[in-house]
Short mmCIF file of C-alpha atoms in Angstrom, two decimals:
data_model
loop_
_atom_site.label_atom_id
_atom_site.label_comp_id
_atom_site.label_asym_id
_atom_site.label_seq_id
_atom_site.Cartn_x
_atom_site.Cartn_y
_atom_site.Cartn_z
CA MET A 1 -10.74 -102.12 -45.33
CA LYS A 2 -8.12 -101.47 -47.55
CA THR A 3 -5.72 -98.60 -46.98
CA LEU A 4 -3.79 -95.84 -49.16
CA ASP A 5 -0.08 -95.57 -49.35
CA LYS A 6 -0.57 -92.72 -52.03
CA ILE A 7 -3.01 -90.13 -52.98
CA PRO A 8 -2.73 -88.79 -56.78
CA THR A 9 -2.10 -85.34 -55.88
CA ASN A 10 -1.44 -83.87 -59.59
CA LYS A 11 -3.70 -82.84 -62.34
CA ILE A 12 -2.12 -85.28 -65.02
CA GLU A 13 -2.81 -88.16 -62.01
CA ARG A 14 -6.10 -86.76 -61.03
CA ALA A 15 -6.86 -87.01 -65.55
CA GLY A 16 -5.93 -90.38 -65.91
CA GLN A 17 -8.34 -91.91 -62.62
CA LEU A 18 -11.20 -90.09 -64.59
CA VAL A 19 -10.16 -91.13 -67.33
CA LYS A 20 -9.90 -94.49 -66.55
CA THR A 21 -13.12 -94.42 -64.47
CA GLY A 22 -14.71 -93.00 -67.98
CA PHE A 23 -13.81 -96.31 -69.72
CA LYS A 24 -15.56 -98.82 -67.26
CA VAL A 25 -18.42 -96.93 -67.22
CA GLY A 26 -18.37 -96.59 -71.60
CA GLY A 27 -18.03 -100.88 -71.15
CA ASN A 28 -20.77 -100.88 -68.61
CA TYR A 29 -22.96 -99.40 -71.05
CA ILE A 30 -21.22 -101.34 -73.99
CA ALA A 31 -23.00 -104.06 -71.65
CA TYR A 32 -25.74 -103.52 -70.94
CA TYR A 33 -26.83 -102.32 -74.94
CA GLY A 34 -25.93 -105.55 -75.78
CA GLU A 35 -27.49 -107.71 -73.60
CA LYS A 36 -30.64 -106.06 -74.03
CA ILE A 37 -30.82 -106.73 -77.36
CA VAL A 38 -31.42 -110.42 -76.54
CA ASN A 39 -33.57 -109.07 -72.77
CA PRO A 40 -35.72 -106.13 -74.29
CA ALA A 41 -37.07 -106.13 -70.85
CA LEU A 42 -34.00 -105.58 -69.02
CA THR A 43 -34.04 -102.26 -66.44
CA LYS A 44 -30.70 -99.92 -65.94
CA GLU A 45 -31.26 -100.75 -62.40
CA LYS A 46 -28.07 -103.62 -62.92
CA LEU A 47 -26.22 -100.49 -64.94
CA ASN A 48 -26.81 -97.93 -62.41
CA GLU A 49 -25.48 -99.81 -59.87
CA ASN A 50 -22.36 -100.70 -62.04
CA ASN A 51 -21.58 -97.49 -63.01
CA ALA A 52 -21.92 -96.49 -59.14
CA GLU A 53 -19.41 -98.63 -58.11
CA ASP A 54 -17.14 -97.64 -60.87
CA ILE A 55 -17.44 -93.88 -60.23
CA TYR A 56 -17.54 -94.16 -56.27
CA ASP A 57 -14.46 -96.47 -56.51
CA GLY A 58 -12.91 -93.53 -58.82
CA LEU A 59 -13.14 -90.53 -56.33
CA GLN A 60 -12.46 -92.87 -53.29
CA ASN A 61 -9.66 -93.04 -54.47
CA LEU A 62 -8.27 -89.66 -55.64
CA LYS A 63 -10.83 -87.86 -52.20
CA GLY A 64 -10.95 -84.16 -51.82
CA SER A 65 -12.88 -81.84 -53.70
CA ALA A 66 -13.07 -85.30 -56.58
CA LEU A 67 -15.05 -87.10 -53.28
CA LYS A 68 -16.77 -84.23 -51.99
CA VAL A 69 -19.11 -84.16 -55.10
CA ALA A 70 -20.00 -87.33 -54.80
CA GLN A 71 -20.98 -86.44 -51.07
CA MET A 72 -23.24 -83.42 -52.40
CA LEU A 73 -24.74 -85.20 -54.65
CA SER A 74 -25.39 -88.50 -52.64
CA MET A 75 -28.12 -85.34 -50.56
CA ASP A 76 -30.08 -85.66 -53.36
CA LYS A 77 -32.65 -88.61 -53.03
CA SER A 78 -34.94 -87.09 -55.17
CA ILE A 79 -33.27 -87.04 -58.61
CA MET A 80 -29.87 -89.37 -58.31
CA PRO A 81 -30.90 -93.35 -58.86
CA GLN A 82 -31.36 -95.20 -56.17
CA ALA A 83 -27.67 -97.04 -56.92
CA TYR A 84 -25.90 -93.55 -56.83
CA VAL A 85 -27.65 -92.21 -53.40
CA ASP A 86 -26.60 -96.03 -52.13
CA LYS A 87 -23.05 -96.07 -53.02
CA PHE A 88 -22.56 -92.04 -52.52
CA SER A 89 -23.54 -91.95 -49.54
CA LEU A 90 -20.38 -93.54 -48.37
CA SER A 91 -18.21 -90.77 -49.09
CA GLN A 92 -20.06 -89.33 -46.25
CA PHE A 93 -18.09 -91.51 -43.10
CA SER A 94 -17.19 -94.51 -44.45
CA VAL A 95 -14.12 -94.61 -47.89
CA PRO A 96 -10.52 -95.86 -47.79
CA PRO A 97 -8.76 -94.68 -44.93
CA LEU A 98 -4.54 -93.63 -45.19
CA SER A 99 -2.06 -96.50 -44.04
CA ALA A 100 -0.56 -96.03 -41.08
CA PRO A 101 3.28 -95.03 -42.54
CA LEU A 102 0.91 -92.36 -44.28
CA VAL A 103 -0.44 -90.94 -40.71
CA ARG A 104 2.51 -90.07 -39.29
CA LYS A 105 4.67 -88.61 -41.84
CA THR A 106 1.30 -86.30 -42.25
CA PHE A 107 0.70 -85.70 -39.01
CA LYS A 108 4.78 -84.98 -38.11
CA LYS A 109 4.81 -82.71 -41.06
CA TYR A 110 2.12 -80.85 -39.88
CA MET A 111 2.94 -80.60 -35.87
CA GLY A 112 6.23 -81.07 -35.97
CA LYS A 113 6.42 -84.34 -33.90
CA PHE A 114 4.91 -87.79 -34.67
CA PRO A 115 1.15 -88.21 -32.45
CA GLU A 116 2.94 -90.19 -29.61
CA GLU A 117 4.78 -87.16 -28.88
CA LEU A 118 1.73 -85.21 -27.86
CA TYR A 119 -0.76 -87.46 -26.83
CA ASP A 120 -0.79 -90.32 -24.47
CA SER A 121 -2.09 -92.54 -27.02
CA PHE A 122 -2.82 -92.49 -30.07
CA THR A 123 -4.90 -94.89 -32.46
CA PRO A 124 -2.43 -95.44 -35.74
CA ASP A 125 -5.66 -96.38 -37.46
CA SER A 126 -8.71 -93.98 -38.88
CA ILE A 127 -12.08 -94.47 -37.59
CA ASN A 128 -13.70 -92.85 -39.82
CA ALA A 129 -12.87 -90.86 -43.30
CA ALA A 130 -14.77 -89.09 -46.14
CA SER A 131 -13.41 -87.20 -48.44
CA ILE A 132 -11.47 -84.50 -47.48
CA GLY A 133 -9.82 -85.79 -44.34
CA GLN A 134 -9.92 -89.07 -41.40
CA VAL A 135 -10.70 -89.41 -37.73
CA HIS A 136 -8.38 -91.13 -35.10
CA VAL A 137 -8.74 -91.86 -31.07
CA ALA A 138 -6.33 -90.58 -28.94
CA PHE A 139 -5.53 -89.89 -25.72
CA LYS A 140 -4.13 -87.35 -22.87
CA ASP A 141 -4.51 -86.46 -19.60
CA GLY A 142 -7.04 -89.22 -19.19
CA LYS A 143 -9.64 -87.32 -21.81
CA LYS A 144 -10.47 -89.65 -25.29
CA LEU A 145 -9.98 -87.10 -28.52
CA ALA A 146 -10.36 -87.43 -32.31
CA VAL A 147 -8.11 -86.47 -34.14
CA LYS A 148 -8.95 -85.37 -37.77
CA ILE A 149 -6.09 -85.55 -40.10
CA GLN A 150 -6.13 -84.26 -43.58
CA TYR A 151 -5.66 -86.11 -46.66
CA PRO A 152 -1.87 -84.87 -48.22
CA GLY A 153 -3.06 -82.62 -50.65
CA VAL A 154 -6.17 -81.89 -51.03
CA ALA A 155 -5.95 -78.05 -50.52
CA ASN A 156 -3.63 -78.45 -54.06
CA SER A 157 -5.82 -80.09 -56.04
CA ILE A 158 -8.84 -78.20 -56.05
CA SER A 159 -8.76 -76.36 -58.48
CA SER A 160 -7.51 -78.73 -60.56
CA ASP A 161 -10.42 -80.73 -59.91
CA LEU A 162 -12.94 -78.37 -60.87
CA ALA A 163 -11.27 -77.17 -64.56
CA LEU A 164 -11.70 -80.35 -65.01
CA VAL A 165 -15.45 -80.21 -64.12
CA LYS A 166 -16.08 -77.16 -65.23
CA PRO A 167 -16.37 -78.00 -69.31
CA PHE A 168 -18.71 -80.51 -68.25
CA ALA A 169 -20.82 -78.43 -65.85
CA THR A 170 -20.94 -75.67 -68.79
CA ARG A 171 -22.72 -77.68 -70.81
CA MET A 172 -25.11 -80.01 -69.02
CA PHE A 173 -25.87 -76.94 -66.56
CA ASN A 174 -26.33 -74.73 -70.13
CA LEU A 175 -24.51 -71.47 -68.82
CA LYS A 176 -23.95 -68.43 -71.13
CA GLY A 177 -21.89 -65.28 -70.33
CA LYS A 178 -18.87 -64.87 -68.97
CA ASP A 179 -20.72 -63.85 -65.30
CA SER A 180 -21.04 -67.82 -64.78
CA GLU A 181 -17.59 -68.14 -63.08
CA LYS A 182 -19.33 -66.77 -59.95
CA TYR A 183 -20.17 -70.27 -59.37
CA PHE A 184 -17.21 -71.85 -59.98
CA LEU A 185 -15.79 -69.33 -57.52
CA GLU A 186 -17.53 -69.67 -54.80
CA VAL A 187 -17.07 -73.28 -54.80
CA GLU A 188 -13.49 -73.23 -54.95
CA ASN A 189 -13.84 -70.92 -52.56
CA LYS A 190 -16.04 -73.21 -50.17
CA LEU A 191 -13.64 -75.96 -50.33
CA LEU A 192 -10.51 -74.53 -50.09
CA GLU A 193 -12.06 -72.87 -46.73
CA GLU A 194 -12.66 -76.74 -46.36
CA THR A 195 -9.08 -77.86 -46.18
CA ASP A 196 -8.27 -74.74 -44.02
CA TYR A 197 -8.63 -75.96 -39.97
CA VAL A 198 -7.34 -73.04 -38.44
CA LEU A 199 -10.34 -71.37 -39.59
CA GLU A 200 -12.70 -74.96 -38.64
CA LEU A 201 -11.07 -73.78 -34.87
CA LYS A 202 -12.31 -71.00 -35.14
CA GLN A 203 -15.76 -71.71 -36.88
CA SER A 204 -16.26 -74.54 -34.66
CA ILE A 205 -15.56 -72.29 -31.12
CA GLU A 206 -17.66 -70.03 -32.17
CA MET A 207 -20.38 -71.85 -33.41
CA ALA A 208 -20.89 -73.81 -30.41
CA LYS A 209 -21.22 -71.07 -27.99
CA ALA A 210 -23.47 -69.41 -29.85
CA CYS A 211 -25.77 -72.87 -30.48
CA SER A 212 -25.00 -73.34 -26.73
CA LYS A 213 -28.87 -73.08 -25.56
CA ILE A 214 -30.33 -75.01 -28.19
CA LYS A 215 -32.33 -77.67 -26.48
CA HIS A 216 -30.91 -81.54 -26.94
CA LEU A 217 -27.83 -80.18 -29.00
CA ARG A 218 -24.07 -80.75 -27.34
CA PHE A 219 -21.05 -79.41 -28.72
CA PRO A 220 -17.24 -81.27 -28.41
CA GLU A 221 -14.94 -79.00 -26.66
CA TYR A 222 -11.97 -77.79 -29.52
CA TYR A 223 -8.13 -77.54 -28.56
CA ALA A 224 -6.25 -74.90 -30.72
CA SER A 225 -2.90 -76.48 -28.71
CA LEU A 226 -3.21 -79.85 -30.16
CA SER A 227 -4.70 -77.97 -33.62
CA SER A 228 -2.70 -77.03 -37.22
CA GLU A 229 -3.91 -76.10 -40.60
CA LYS A 230 -4.31 -80.16 -41.50
CA ILE A 231 -5.19 -81.21 -38.26
CA LEU A 232 -7.98 -80.61 -35.48
CA THR A 233 -8.28 -82.01 -32.15
CA MET A 234 -11.80 -81.97 -29.87
CA ASP A 235 -13.30 -84.22 -27.42
CA TRP A 236 -14.27 -87.58 -28.74
CA MET A 237 -18.35 -87.78 -28.63
CA GLU A 238 -20.02 -91.09 -28.04
CA GLY A 239 -22.64 -91.61 -30.37
CA GLU A 240 -23.80 -93.47 -33.64
CA HIS A 241 -24.55 -91.06 -36.58
CA LEU A 242 -27.37 -89.90 -37.68
CA SER A 243 -28.00 -91.83 -40.58
CA GLU A 244 -27.37 -95.18 -38.68
CA PHE A 245 -29.92 -94.08 -36.21
CA SER A 246 -33.00 -93.35 -38.26
CA ALA A 247 -32.12 -96.66 -39.78
CA HIS A 248 -33.25 -98.06 -37.02
CA ASN A 249 -34.84 -95.95 -34.30
CA THR A 250 -39.10 -96.75 -33.93
CA ASP A 251 -39.37 -94.03 -31.32
CA ARG A 252 -41.08 -91.05 -33.13
CA GLU A 253 -41.21 -89.03 -29.74
CA LYS A 254 -36.96 -89.72 -29.72
CA GLY A 255 -37.14 -88.71 -34.14
CA ASP A 256 -39.50 -85.27 -33.03
CA GLN A 257 -36.54 -84.26 -30.48
CA LEU A 258 -33.64 -84.85 -32.49
CA GLY A 259 -35.94 -83.00 -35.41
CA GLN A 260 -36.84 -80.21 -33.76
CA ALA A 261 -33.29 -79.61 -32.44
CA LEU A 262 -32.29 -80.15 -35.77
CA TRP A 263 -34.48 -77.03 -37.51
CA ASP A 264 -33.95 -74.70 -34.40
CA PHE A 265 -30.29 -75.09 -34.28
CA TYR A 266 -30.62 -74.54 -38.45
CA MET A 267 -33.17 -71.63 -38.26
CA PHE A 268 -31.42 -69.81 -35.30
CA GLN A 269 -27.91 -70.38 -37.37
CA MET A 270 -30.03 -68.65 -40.41
CA HIS A 271 -32.14 -65.73 -38.72
CA GLU A 272 -30.07 -64.85 -36.21
CA LEU A 273 -26.38 -65.41 -36.75
CA ARG A 274 -27.25 -64.89 -40.82
CA GLN A 275 -24.26 -67.60 -40.99
CA VAL A 276 -24.68 -71.39 -41.38
CA HIS A 277 -23.80 -74.62 -41.28
CA ALA A 278 -23.52 -75.81 -45.04
CA ASP A 279 -23.21 -79.64 -44.76
CA PRO A 280 -25.79 -80.97 -43.32
CA HIS A 281 -25.45 -84.81 -44.59
CA PRO A 282 -25.54 -87.32 -41.40
CA GLY A 283 -21.68 -88.20 -41.42
CA ASN A 284 -21.80 -84.66 -40.09
CA PHE A 285 -23.76 -85.27 -36.81
CA LEU A 286 -24.18 -87.72 -34.26
CA VAL A 287 -26.30 -88.84 -31.57
CA ASP A 288 -25.91 -90.23 -27.94
CA ALA A 289 -27.76 -92.38 -25.30
CA ASP A 290 -30.34 -89.60 -24.63
CA ALA A 291 -31.26 -88.76 -27.97
CA ASN A 292 -28.96 -85.55 -28.33
CA LEU A 293 -27.73 -83.98 -31.42
CA MET A 294 -24.13 -83.77 -32.13
CA PRO A 295 -23.18 -81.75 -34.50
CA ILE A 296 -19.13 -82.00 -35.40
CA ASP A 297 -18.61 -80.39 -38.48
CA PHE A 298 -18.19 -77.02 -38.99
CA GLY A 299 -15.16 -76.91 -41.70
CA CYS A 300 -18.68 -75.25 -44.10
CA ILE A 301 -19.85 -72.38 -42.87
CA LYS A 302 -21.67 -70.03 -45.28
CA LYS A 303 -21.85 -66.22 -44.73
CA VAL A 304 -25.79 -65.02 -45.48
CA PRO A 305 -25.64 -61.41 -46.48
CA GLU A 306 -29.10 -59.32 -46.23
CA SER A 307 -29.73 -58.50 -49.97
CA PHE A 308 -29.60 -62.09 -50.56
CA TYR A 309 -31.55 -62.90 -47.43
CA ILE A 310 -34.19 -60.79 -47.44
CA PRO A 311 -35.65 -61.66 -50.80
CA TYR A 312 -34.94 -65.92 -50.67
CA PHE A 313 -37.02 -65.28 -47.20
CA GLU A 314 -39.66 -63.22 -48.47
CA LEU A 315 -40.31 -65.87 -51.26
CA ALA A 316 -41.24 -68.17 -48.41
CA ASN A 317 -44.20 -66.20 -47.62
CA PRO A 318 -47.44 -66.21 -49.36
CA LYS A 319 -48.36 -63.00 -49.64
CA TYR A 320 -45.38 -62.93 -52.23
CA LEU A 321 -46.02 -66.38 -53.70
CA ASN A 322 -50.02 -64.84 -54.03
CA ASP A 323 -49.09 -61.58 -55.02
CA SER A 324 -47.75 -61.59 -59.21
CA GLU A 325 -45.82 -58.40 -59.36
CA LEU A 326 -44.07 -58.90 -55.99
CA PHE A 327 -42.63 -62.17 -56.96
CA LYS A 328 -41.53 -61.20 -60.15
CA GLU A 329 -39.68 -58.34 -57.99
CA LYS A 330 -38.57 -60.93 -55.77
CA LEU A 331 -36.83 -63.19 -58.78
CA PHE A 332 -35.05 -59.76 -60.51
CA GLU A 333 -33.29 -59.74 -56.76
CA LEU A 334 -32.23 -63.09 -56.73
CA GLU A 335 -31.12 -62.49 -60.10
CA ILE A 336 -33.57 -66.02 -61.21
CA LEU A 337 -34.63 -63.54 -63.97
CA ARG A 338 -32.42 -61.10 -65.95
CA GLN A 339 -32.92 -58.63 -67.74
CA ASP A 340 -31.88 -59.40 -71.18
CA ASP A 341 -34.49 -62.57 -71.02
CA SER A 342 -36.72 -62.89 -73.92
CA LYS A 343 -39.91 -62.58 -72.96
CA ALA A 344 -40.81 -66.00 -73.62
CA GLU A 345 -37.74 -66.87 -70.79
CA MET A 346 -39.37 -64.25 -68.05
CA GLU A 347 -42.46 -66.38 -68.88
CA TYR A 348 -41.04 -69.50 -68.36
CA PHE A 349 -38.57 -68.90 -65.42
CA THR A 350 -41.71 -67.02 -63.43
CA ALA A 351 -43.90 -70.14 -63.45
CA LEU A 352 -40.96 -72.61 -62.82
CA PHE A 353 -40.11 -71.23 -60.12
CA HIS A 354 -43.50 -70.33 -58.33
CA ARG A 355 -44.15 -74.06 -58.22
CA LEU A 356 -40.75 -75.13 -56.95
CA LEU A 357 -41.16 -72.28 -53.68
CA SER A 358 -45.16 -72.85 -53.45
CA LEU A 359 -44.15 -76.73 -52.55
CA PHE A 360 -40.88 -76.28 -51.19
CA THR A 361 -42.03 -73.57 -48.46
CA LYS A 362 -44.41 -75.40 -47.58
CA PRO A 363 -43.25 -76.03 -43.60
CA PHE A 364 -42.58 -72.31 -43.29
CA HIS A 365 -46.42 -71.56 -43.80
CA ALA A 366 -47.64 -73.11 -40.94
CA ASP A 367 -46.50 -73.07 -36.90
CA TYR A 368 -46.20 -76.79 -37.34
CA PHE A 369 -44.63 -79.44 -40.33
CA ASP A 370 -44.92 -83.02 -40.78
CA PHE A 371 -41.61 -84.13 -42.41
CA SER A 372 -43.18 -87.78 -42.48
CA ASP A 373 -45.78 -86.54 -44.62
CA GLU A 374 -44.97 -89.25 -47.56
CA ALA A 375 -47.14 -86.78 -50.27
CA PHE A 376 -44.77 -83.60 -49.56
CA PHE A 377 -41.38 -85.77 -50.52
CA GLY A 378 -43.46 -87.81 -53.31
CA ALA A 379 -44.08 -84.02 -54.76
CA ILE A 380 -40.82 -82.90 -54.35
CA ALA A 381 -39.31 -85.78 -56.43
CA ALA A 382 -41.91 -85.86 -59.31
CA MET A 383 -41.13 -82.33 -59.68
CA GLY A 384 -37.43 -83.22 -59.64
CA GLU A 385 -38.58 -85.29 -61.93
CA ASP A 386 -40.39 -83.50 -64.58
CA PHE A 387 -37.37 -80.83 -64.38
CA THR A 388 -34.73 -83.65 -65.50
CA LYS A 389 -37.30 -84.62 -68.60
CA ASP A 390 -38.15 -80.64 -69.52
CA THR A 391 -36.40 -80.39 -72.56
CA GLN A 392 -37.00 -76.66 -72.64
CA LEU A 393 -34.81 -76.14 -69.80
CA ARG A 394 -32.46 -77.97 -71.03
CA LYS A 395 -32.25 -75.28 -74.10
CA MET A 396 -32.70 -72.47 -71.51
CA ASN A 397 -29.65 -70.56 -69.70
CA GLY A 398 -29.29 -71.45 -67.16
CA ASN A 399 -26.73 -68.57 -65.85
CA ARG A 400 -28.83 -67.63 -63.44
CA GLY A 401 -29.74 -66.85 -59.79
CA SER A 402 -27.18 -65.48 -57.08
CA LYS A 403 -24.40 -67.68 -56.42
CA HIS A 404 -25.45 -67.51 -52.30
CA PHE A 405 -28.27 -69.93 -53.97
CA LEU A 406 -25.31 -72.72 -54.12
CA TYR A 407 -24.62 -72.86 -50.52
CA ILE A 408 -28.49 -72.06 -48.93
CA ASN A 409 -30.45 -74.30 -51.50
CA ARG A 410 -27.82 -77.18 -50.42
CA THR A 411 -28.10 -76.77 -46.87
CA PHE A 412 -32.49 -77.09 -47.09
CA PHE A 413 -32.19 -79.89 -49.60
CA GLY A 414 -30.27 -81.75 -46.71
CA LEU A 415 -31.22 -80.28 -44.22
CA TYR A 416 -35.15 -81.49 -45.36
CA ASN A 417 -33.54 -85.04 -45.92
CA LEU A 418 -32.30 -85.83 -42.34
CA MET A 419 -35.56 -84.06 -41.41
CA HIS A 420 -37.36 -87.10 -43.72
CA ASP A 421 -35.25 -89.76 -42.25
CA LEU A 422 -35.88 -89.20 -38.84
CA LYS A 423 -39.50 -88.64 -39.33
CA ALA A 424 -39.78 -85.53 -37.42
CA ARG A 425 -42.96 -83.29 -36.25
CA VAL A 426 -41.89 -80.05 -36.19
CA HIS A 427 -42.77 -76.62 -33.87
CA THR A 428 -41.44 -74.94 -36.65
CA GLN A 429 -41.61 -71.21 -34.75
CA ASN A 430 -39.43 -73.13 -31.74
CA TYR A 431 -36.40 -71.37 -32.52
CA ILE A 432 -37.71 -67.62 -31.89
CA LYS A 433 -37.07 -68.11 -28.29
CA TYR A 434 -33.13 -68.32 -28.48
CA ARG A 435 -32.82 -64.87 -30.29
CA LYS A 436 -32.03 -62.13 -28.29
#
């Protein structure tokens, strides 16, 4: 795999890379429509593959928040074309790494010493590289360690990257009103938190301690003396990424064991800790030889305020789904319905969210749920397709819903996809035994 000696960090360089990518995508469309003239039966499959490759190639050179967006999109398998899911999934743990000289330079800048001065040995080539940083192997005092090094300039480019994306997102989601800024600030703040490895070190230690009693979960030990704002050192955990395990696993008991651990991990965080690992993609979880689950990244932790938690989970209760007045009351509490909505908007969004929540909250309606149920995921995919084709939805004001929806919904979409990959069958209330 090629390595990078430089990452574009200023706004002009990064905008130029995006423009260059845009020209490539435009060329793909011209080629596609030219070929379709002589072959009317041509599908968009090849177009999607070409666009996905060109967009991903552009984003992987930018890294940081631009590549993080691709990572987030790859988690939504029900909406994105498969070509995009396949290509963007590489951003989870397989992108071009920094070159060895740039690694040394970056390490010295943030630790004050070169790697070989702190560790007994250090591998200059990375083992895994993702959107914000890359991982190297080191040894110290007989222990094998994972050393995560953040790409240069990532934190400084977040605001400018989002400023480039904001006009497109505003038009795409039809965001009207000044308070739409809250969504962009939420994303910016969480991305900035992910670049603060001092914060991640603290969150990692706290989360590992709080969740240590959950069965079939293992956590690494973290080393503050070998970490800094852009460097994070922890135990090396032997295992394969969750997606790799899911691709070859045929043992339903192992899938169920991992799925139960994953479900309990998330439900315990949500209901007991009121804060949650909000980046559930396969690159953030390893599986060991005994089918234990090993979370390895706590950079994105979303705190869940009581004012959001209560109405959010009340809407998972059939009592509220089946009572039109209670249901509407909760939609107002969660800012889904607005006081300035017209009668038509109120009726439309009430019906839309009733359909959405009646389906999406099914795992919470019983003590047992089978995430291998293709009918359930097929219904989610069909509903997503209906929404993308709904011309009325595109005309409605998209500026609705609490800012907390962004990361909590992302968490559940990601969790459901991981559970489906594992084909897990779980007891949904099992996590309760771990609560105080």
